[in-house]
């Protein structure tokens, strides 16, 4: 089911009015009618205030309840609880999107590929093509806590992942070995096997290292395992306690660009591939090797990233067909029933997406909502749900090859903000788990911070840099 909506504008207080400093957005979605699905109710439960604080006519669009009205309701104990609930908090906080700025955090000497906040928001990690990974201490004014020079880097750092307790960091590149670094050590300048040991975790099975490049790696919620997606069309699970690869799944018919655990149990794994399919894997009930629990069809081109809502039911995916989709795994099929529909020659690394292809739709699209406006070109652009604590996962946000960050409403599909600053693709971005702060990392090498309300400093102007470019085939693939 596809949802189309009118052209959105960025807003600092999300009440359907006003624009951000970057001006009107250039993208549009397909329908602003609310999706009629269980996720609508779940989102409301997480981000809608108590009924006594929000009265509206049945069937009418409900505008956000004012902060003053909610404070009066709390003081009058209208809810009977004498305090704000988590949904009340989310309703207040989610209105104030992190649109002020940006303020520059740092500037790398090469393309910045990956970045993320730690689970508690105290650390921020960014990795770039030039073998460098930096860990910033957010609570100490974004001071660099650890500077890591990656070991045995092949082409670029393709992914990084912090352990849930933020004690360890793993990084991957275009090889079958993932390296692990002790974040908590006292070593500030961490040069692999010179000032600090970067242990290698070999994901190859039976010494088969041919064409095995790791595109995606993630810690499990309990921190005991890693899951990886590779160029040999497989998913690997690495047992950190046993120090060995415990599972290999021949999962897709092309590169596996994205993998993640579905929830805290670690039983379910989501994967996305260049074969344009999303798959669900249940480790408890493998019937035969390589048999997925289900397949989800809808993208017309390869999958670049997957993010789980964390409930073992919903996830989102970015696709090279220039769409972002929301999925419910209860709608999955047992097998693929429709071939790929491409009838044109196109390579996302250096070509614009064909205009006629934007009109195509998968005849068996199983997604709940399709979000459009951003662009997924030249590299594997990433997307995420907004944080549960401050927004109730009310939004979806994504980088874009046009140098912007796009924020969409999960339920309506409307584009609620577009953050403009970079002059190169924003491959990754990360929303602070508790504060209204988004950090973008771009191929222009700049790491930028967006906040609400932000400090009084004016945004730093972006210095245009002359980048040494290889040939077009080498410059942008991953």
XYZ file of C-alpha atoms in Angstrom:
478
model
C 0.000 0.000 0.000
C 1.448 3.316 -1.010
C 0.758 6.613 0.699
C 0.973 9.905 -1.213
C 1.065 13.353 0.349
C 1.490 16.999 -0.478
C 4.855 18.686 -0.607
C 6.137 19.139 2.940
C 8.074 21.945 4.611
C 10.557 21.709 7.443
C 9.115 22.864 10.759
C 10.744 23.561 14.095
C 7.525 22.947 16.012
C 5.701 20.148 14.296
C 2.188 21.566 14.086
C 1.822 21.623 10.305
C 2.927 25.259 9.944
C 6.126 27.128 9.225
C 9.365 26.293 7.443
C 12.858 25.382 8.438
C 15.835 27.554 7.684
C 16.553 25.460 4.608
C 13.279 26.397 2.938
C 10.702 24.225 1.217
C 11.516 20.640 0.541
C 11.886 19.361 -2.975
C 10.446 15.928 -2.354
C 6.890 14.746 -2.080
C 5.048 11.713 -0.807
C 2.092 9.935 -2.221
C -0.888 10.452 0.062
C -1.375 12.194 3.377
C -4.186 9.871 4.437
C -3.208 8.001 7.560
C -2.257 4.372 7.106
C -5.033 2.149 8.398
C -2.948 -0.339 10.306
C -2.011 -1.449 13.786
C 1.171 0.628 13.699
C -1.021 3.741 13.705
C -2.403 2.783 17.099
C 0.994 1.748 18.427
C 2.478 5.090 17.383
C -0.401 6.958 19.032
C 0.052 5.012 22.266
C 3.706 6.010 22.347
C 3.395 9.644 21.308
C -0.133 10.912 22.053
C -1.024 12.689 25.313
C -3.633 11.568 27.799
C -7.191 11.812 26.475
C -8.130 14.444 29.070
C -5.434 16.718 27.634
C -6.522 16.388 24.000
C -10.157 16.682 23.001
C -11.075 17.021 19.327
C -14.016 16.374 17.074
C -14.270 12.756 15.897
C -12.676 12.206 12.503
C -10.828 15.544 12.461
C -7.067 15.854 12.224
C -5.730 16.378 15.711
C -3.261 19.207 16.130
C -0.640 18.871 18.857
C -1.909 19.859 22.297
C -0.177 22.998 23.553
C 2.533 22.708 26.181
C 0.667 25.151 28.449
C -2.484 23.066 28.316
C -0.559 19.927 29.185
C 1.182 21.634 32.117
C -2.159 22.849 33.421
C -3.523 19.331 33.077
C -0.604 17.902 34.999
C -0.941 20.466 37.796
C -4.685 19.739 37.956
C -3.994 16.004 37.898
C -6.469 15.505 35.040
C -4.881 12.167 34.159
C -5.087 10.898 37.723
C -1.384 10.086 37.730
C -0.007 13.406 38.934
C 2.763 13.333 36.326
C 3.456 13.076 32.626
C 3.436 9.614 31.131
C 6.117 8.527 28.655
C 3.609 9.194 25.854
C 3.007 12.709 27.219
C 6.765 13.295 27.240
C 7.093 12.038 23.672
C 4.227 14.245 22.538
C 5.992 17.305 23.913
C 9.513 16.430 22.815
C 8.608 15.195 19.333
C 7.158 18.623 18.467
C 10.568 20.229 18.693
C 12.576 18.704 15.899
C 16.368 19.190 15.863
C 16.410 21.704 13.018
C 18.582 24.493 14.437
C 22.082 24.768 13.053
C 24.023 23.020 11.818
C 27.153 23.333 13.926
C 30.221 21.568 12.703
C 31.497 18.763 14.907
C 34.534 17.882 12.825
C 35.941 17.718 9.317
C 37.598 14.540 8.053
C 40.116 14.294 5.229
C 38.045 11.823 3.197
C 34.484 10.587 2.658
C 32.698 9.958 5.963
C 30.802 6.694 5.568
C 29.299 5.650 8.894
C 28.361 7.159 12.250
C 26.269 6.389 15.314
C 25.508 7.415 18.898
C 26.088 4.947 21.696
C 22.983 3.473 23.333
C 23.189 5.974 26.216
C 24.084 8.911 23.969
C 27.353 9.650 25.768
C 29.544 8.736 22.772
C 29.413 9.396 19.055
C 31.470 7.398 16.551
C 32.277 8.276 12.936
C 34.326 6.346 10.394
C 35.707 7.548 7.071
C 37.253 6.132 3.949
C 40.745 7.190 4.947
C 41.133 4.495 7.648
C 40.187 6.880 10.458
C 37.549 6.331 13.147
C 36.906 8.950 15.813
C 35.027 8.527 19.069
C 33.662 11.764 20.529
C 32.640 12.281 24.134
C 29.286 14.034 23.751
C 29.002 14.923 27.443
C 32.358 16.707 27.341
C 31.635 19.107 24.528
C 32.275 16.644 21.697
C 35.907 16.213 22.648
C 37.717 13.441 20.752
C 38.029 10.603 23.262
C 39.709 8.112 20.952
C 41.275 8.374 17.519
C 41.487 4.992 15.768
C 43.573 4.143 12.726
C 41.988 1.059 11.182
C 43.938 -2.103 10.469
C 44.125 -3.913 7.115
C 41.631 -1.557 5.567
C 40.386 -2.622 2.162
C 38.996 0.358 0.187
C 36.924 1.879 3.001
C 35.324 1.303 6.368
C 31.979 -0.158 5.339
C 30.377 -0.323 8.790
C 30.950 0.195 12.492
C 28.988 -0.985 15.521
C 29.253 -0.140 19.210
C 28.459 -2.816 21.759
C 25.330 -2.091 23.856
C 27.493 -1.350 26.900
C 29.718 0.856 24.643
C 32.842 -0.956 25.823
C 33.802 -2.273 22.408
C 33.696 -1.117 18.815
C 33.856 -3.317 15.733
C 34.652 -2.060 12.247
C 34.399 -3.794 8.895
C 35.834 -3.189 5.445
C 35.984 -4.958 2.095
C 37.375 -8.169 3.571
C 36.045 -11.096 5.667
C 37.720 -9.945 8.892
C 36.043 -7.608 11.386
C 38.309 -5.870 13.881
C 37.401 -5.079 17.474
C 38.701 -2.178 19.600
C 38.491 -1.642 23.348
C 36.693 1.713 23.641
C 37.251 1.925 27.381
C 41.035 1.646 27.292
C 43.212 4.601 28.263
C 44.868 4.686 24.822
C 43.788 7.857 23.021
C 45.634 7.291 19.729
C 44.703 3.723 18.811
C 46.913 2.604 15.928
C 46.232 -1.004 15.041
C 48.811 -3.352 16.580
C 51.173 -0.433 17.269
C 49.686 1.394 20.233
C 46.791 -1.024 20.741
C 45.752 -4.491 19.570
C 42.786 -4.644 17.179
C 41.761 -8.291 17.373
C 40.514 -9.777 14.105
C 37.285 -11.763 13.960
C 37.347 -13.984 10.883
C 33.910 -14.388 9.298
C 35.082 -16.687 6.509
C 34.041 -20.321 6.756
C 36.558 -23.096 6.084
C 39.080 -20.521 4.973
C 36.937 -19.405 2.066
C 37.876 -15.749 1.713
C 37.162 -15.362 -1.983
C 34.894 -12.432 -2.750
C 33.797 -12.163 0.869
C 33.454 -8.482 1.699
C 31.465 -7.329 4.707
C 28.954 -4.571 3.984
C 27.016 -4.567 7.261
C 27.799 -5.659 10.821
C 25.706 -5.266 13.985
C 25.920 -6.286 17.632
C 23.070 -8.247 19.149
C 21.140 -6.468 21.923
C 22.886 -8.586 24.579
C 26.304 -7.916 23.026
C 27.180 -11.608 22.720
C 26.936 -11.965 18.948
C 27.581 -10.119 15.716
C 25.586 -10.489 12.520
C 27.115 -9.581 9.167
C 25.959 -9.299 5.554
C 28.500 -10.034 2.848
C 29.252 -9.941 -0.858
C 29.093 -13.738 -1.110
C 25.309 -13.445 -0.767
C 25.378 -14.751 2.802
C 24.555 -13.835 6.385
C 27.051 -14.731 9.107
C 26.591 -14.858 12.876
C 29.715 -14.643 15.028
C 29.694 -15.938 18.618
C 31.958 -13.601 20.597
C 32.187 -15.883 23.621
C 33.201 -18.903 21.548
C 35.294 -16.645 19.297
C 34.098 -18.283 16.098
C 31.566 -17.967 13.332
C 28.573 -20.004 14.512
C 26.248 -19.711 11.535
C 26.390 -19.082 7.802
C 23.208 -18.666 5.783
C 23.286 -18.590 1.952
C 20.617 -15.930 2.060
C 20.180 -14.069 -1.234
C 21.032 -14.093 -4.916
C 23.192 -10.984 -4.726
C 25.210 -8.885 -2.245
C 23.683 -8.677 1.240
C 23.976 -4.945 1.939
C 22.064 -4.770 5.228
C 21.423 -7.007 8.229
C 20.204 -6.477 11.784
C 18.681 -8.354 14.713
C 14.938 -7.787 14.942
C 14.694 -7.485 18.728
C 16.407 -8.213 22.024
C 15.857 -11.989 21.781
C 18.255 -12.364 18.866
C 16.105 -15.076 17.277
C 14.986 -13.046 14.262
C 17.304 -11.483 11.695
C 16.319 -9.097 8.905
C 18.324 -8.879 5.703
C 18.246 -6.775 2.536
C 20.055 -7.430 -0.708
C 20.795 -6.172 -4.189
C 18.276 -8.782 -5.367
C 15.644 -6.222 -4.183
C 14.261 -8.555 -1.505
C 13.947 -8.213 2.244
C 14.007 -11.495 4.136
C 13.232 -12.625 7.668
C 15.249 -15.413 9.270
C 14.159 -17.311 12.384
C 17.080 -19.142 13.949
C 14.746 -21.315 16.016
C 13.139 -23.109 13.106
C 15.457 -23.572 10.145
C 13.844 -26.277 8.051
C 16.633 -26.445 5.509
C 19.839 -24.482 5.223
C 19.144 -21.161 3.574
C 15.382 -21.320 4.053
C 14.014 -17.935 5.137
C 11.017 -17.641 7.435
C 9.571 -15.228 4.885
C 10.194 -12.858 2.004
C 8.943 -9.297 1.574
C 8.610 -7.908 -1.955
C 8.023 -4.331 -3.005
C 11.319 -2.678 -3.880
C 12.195 -2.552 -7.566
C 15.937 -2.172 -6.966
C 18.489 -3.273 -4.398
C 18.181 -2.644 -0.657
C 20.790 -0.308 0.848
C 19.869 -0.422 4.550
C 17.461 -1.912 7.085
C 16.489 -0.662 10.554
C 14.312 -2.584 13.003
C 11.698 -0.913 15.168
C 12.918 -3.251 17.895
C 9.629 -5.092 18.411
C 10.258 -8.109 16.180
C 7.448 -7.016 13.880
C 8.186 -3.811 11.973
C 11.236 -2.588 10.075
C 12.119 -0.072 7.370
C 14.329 -0.332 4.320
C 15.975 2.107 1.932
C 16.061 1.092 -1.727
C 17.915 2.106 -4.865
C 14.479 2.619 -6.437
C 14.522 5.941 -4.524
C 11.957 4.808 -1.950
C 11.921 4.026 1.740
C 9.413 1.389 2.839
C 7.791 0.299 6.110
C 7.163 -3.429 6.564
C 5.150 -5.715 8.840
C 6.672 -9.197 8.827
C 3.234 -10.729 9.343
C 2.551 -9.859 5.705
C 5.556 -11.778 4.361
C 5.353 -14.535 1.767
C 6.860 -17.984 1.976
C 8.700 -17.547 -1.327
C 9.320 -15.143 -4.196
C 6.369 -15.140 -6.586
C 7.337 -12.278 -8.893
C 10.573 -11.676 -10.821
C 12.413 -8.378 -10.853
C 10.740 -5.871 -13.123
C 13.649 -3.847 -14.504
C 13.377 -3.118 -18.238
C 16.171 -0.561 -18.430
C 19.947 -0.284 -18.036
C 20.900 1.699 -14.966
C 23.745 1.830 -12.445
C 23.107 3.818 -9.295
C 26.816 4.542 -8.807
C 26.967 7.235 -11.462
C 23.586 7.454 -13.227
C 20.427 9.329 -12.317
C 17.398 7.147 -11.716
C 15.312 6.882 -14.933
C 12.295 9.156 -14.798
C 9.947 6.512 -16.203
C 11.123 4.037 -13.544
C 9.750 6.331 -10.827
C 6.273 5.563 -12.111
C 6.689 1.814 -11.824
C 5.174 -0.110 -8.944
C 5.745 -3.666 -7.851
C 2.537 -5.641 -8.568
C 2.908 -7.553 -5.295
C 4.117 -4.735 -3.042
C 3.748 -5.967 0.546
C 4.964 -2.807 2.277
C 2.670 -0.763 4.529
C 3.869 2.702 3.503
C 6.209 4.047 0.825
C 8.108 7.269 1.568
C 9.495 9.371 -1.286
C 11.459 12.593 -1.589
C 15.058 11.689 -0.755
C 17.488 10.151 -3.241
C 19.486 6.925 -2.927
C 22.366 7.207 -5.376
C 26.136 6.636 -5.489
C 26.357 4.890 -2.096
C 24.369 2.777 0.401
C 22.270 5.497 2.044
C 21.015 4.652 5.560
C 17.658 5.205 7.282
C 16.317 4.865 10.842
C 13.344 5.109 13.178
C 13.496 8.139 15.452
C 14.229 7.399 19.153
C 11.517 5.786 21.344
C 12.277 7.951 24.395
C 11.889 11.403 22.869
C 9.609 10.772 19.870
C 7.847 7.456 20.443
C 9.344 6.411 17.068
C 6.921 8.796 15.429
C 9.335 9.651 12.623
C 11.616 8.025 10.088
C 14.760 9.831 8.986
C 17.273 9.172 6.252
C 20.330 10.565 4.573
C 20.215 11.418 0.894
C 22.564 11.683 -2.050
C 21.509 15.327 -2.542
C 23.349 16.235 0.685
C 20.269 16.527 2.913
C 18.532 14.721 5.766
C 14.844 13.941 5.319
C 12.390 13.330 8.166
C 9.045 11.636 7.487
C 5.992 11.019 9.655
C 5.720 7.250 10.092
C 1.939 7.065 9.866
C 0.989 9.726 7.340
C 4.096 9.442 5.179
C 4.354 13.242 5.066
C 7.769 14.844 4.864
C 7.980 17.027 7.965
C 11.530 18.365 7.594
C 14.480 18.575 5.231
C 17.875 19.592 6.596
C 20.189 21.137 4.005
C 23.899 21.771 4.508
C 26.267 19.330 2.804
C 27.520 19.446 -0.763
C 27.899 15.664 -1.093
C 25.811 12.582 -0.188
C 24.823 12.178 3.454
C 25.445 8.466 3.758
C 24.636 8.188 7.442
C 22.975 10.197 10.200
C 22.130 9.526 13.825
C 19.490 10.918 16.233
C 20.516 11.191 19.882
C 18.578 8.602 21.947
C 17.371 11.202 24.483
C 17.994 14.747 23.231
C 16.682 16.547 20.112
C 19.996 16.278 18.276
C 20.787 14.813 14.856
C 24.315 14.390 13.552
C 24.978 13.980 9.838
C 28.081 12.465 8.240
C 28.735 13.173 4.599
C 31.068 12.440 1.738
C 32.246 16.040 1.953
C 34.046 14.898 5.110
C 32.019 17.158 7.392
C 30.255 15.887 10.514
C 27.479 18.350 11.372
C 25.179 18.673 14.397
C 21.552 19.800 14.292
C 19.746 20.623 17.527
C 16.749 22.133 19.207
C 17.002 24.762 20.533
C 20.728 24.916 19.812
C 23.262 27.394 21.172
C 23.643 31.032 20.197
C 26.507 30.501 17.783
C 25.739 31.023 14.096
C 26.022 27.933 11.901
C 29.524 27.490 10.542
C 29.761 28.046 6.783
C 30.642 24.943 4.818
C 34.081 25.279 3.270
C 34.056 23.798 -0.195
C 36.925 21.379 -0.508
C 38.631 20.074 -3.578
C 38.600 16.333 -3.302
C 40.967 14.032 -5.111
C 38.709 11.795 -7.158
C 39.504 8.458 -8.683
C 37.687 7.272 -11.733
C 33.921 7.222 -11.469
C 33.778 3.475 -10.955
C 36.053 3.594 -7.928
C 34.700 6.727 -6.302
C 31.265 5.482 -5.355
C 30.008 1.984 -4.919
C 29.532 1.195 -1.253
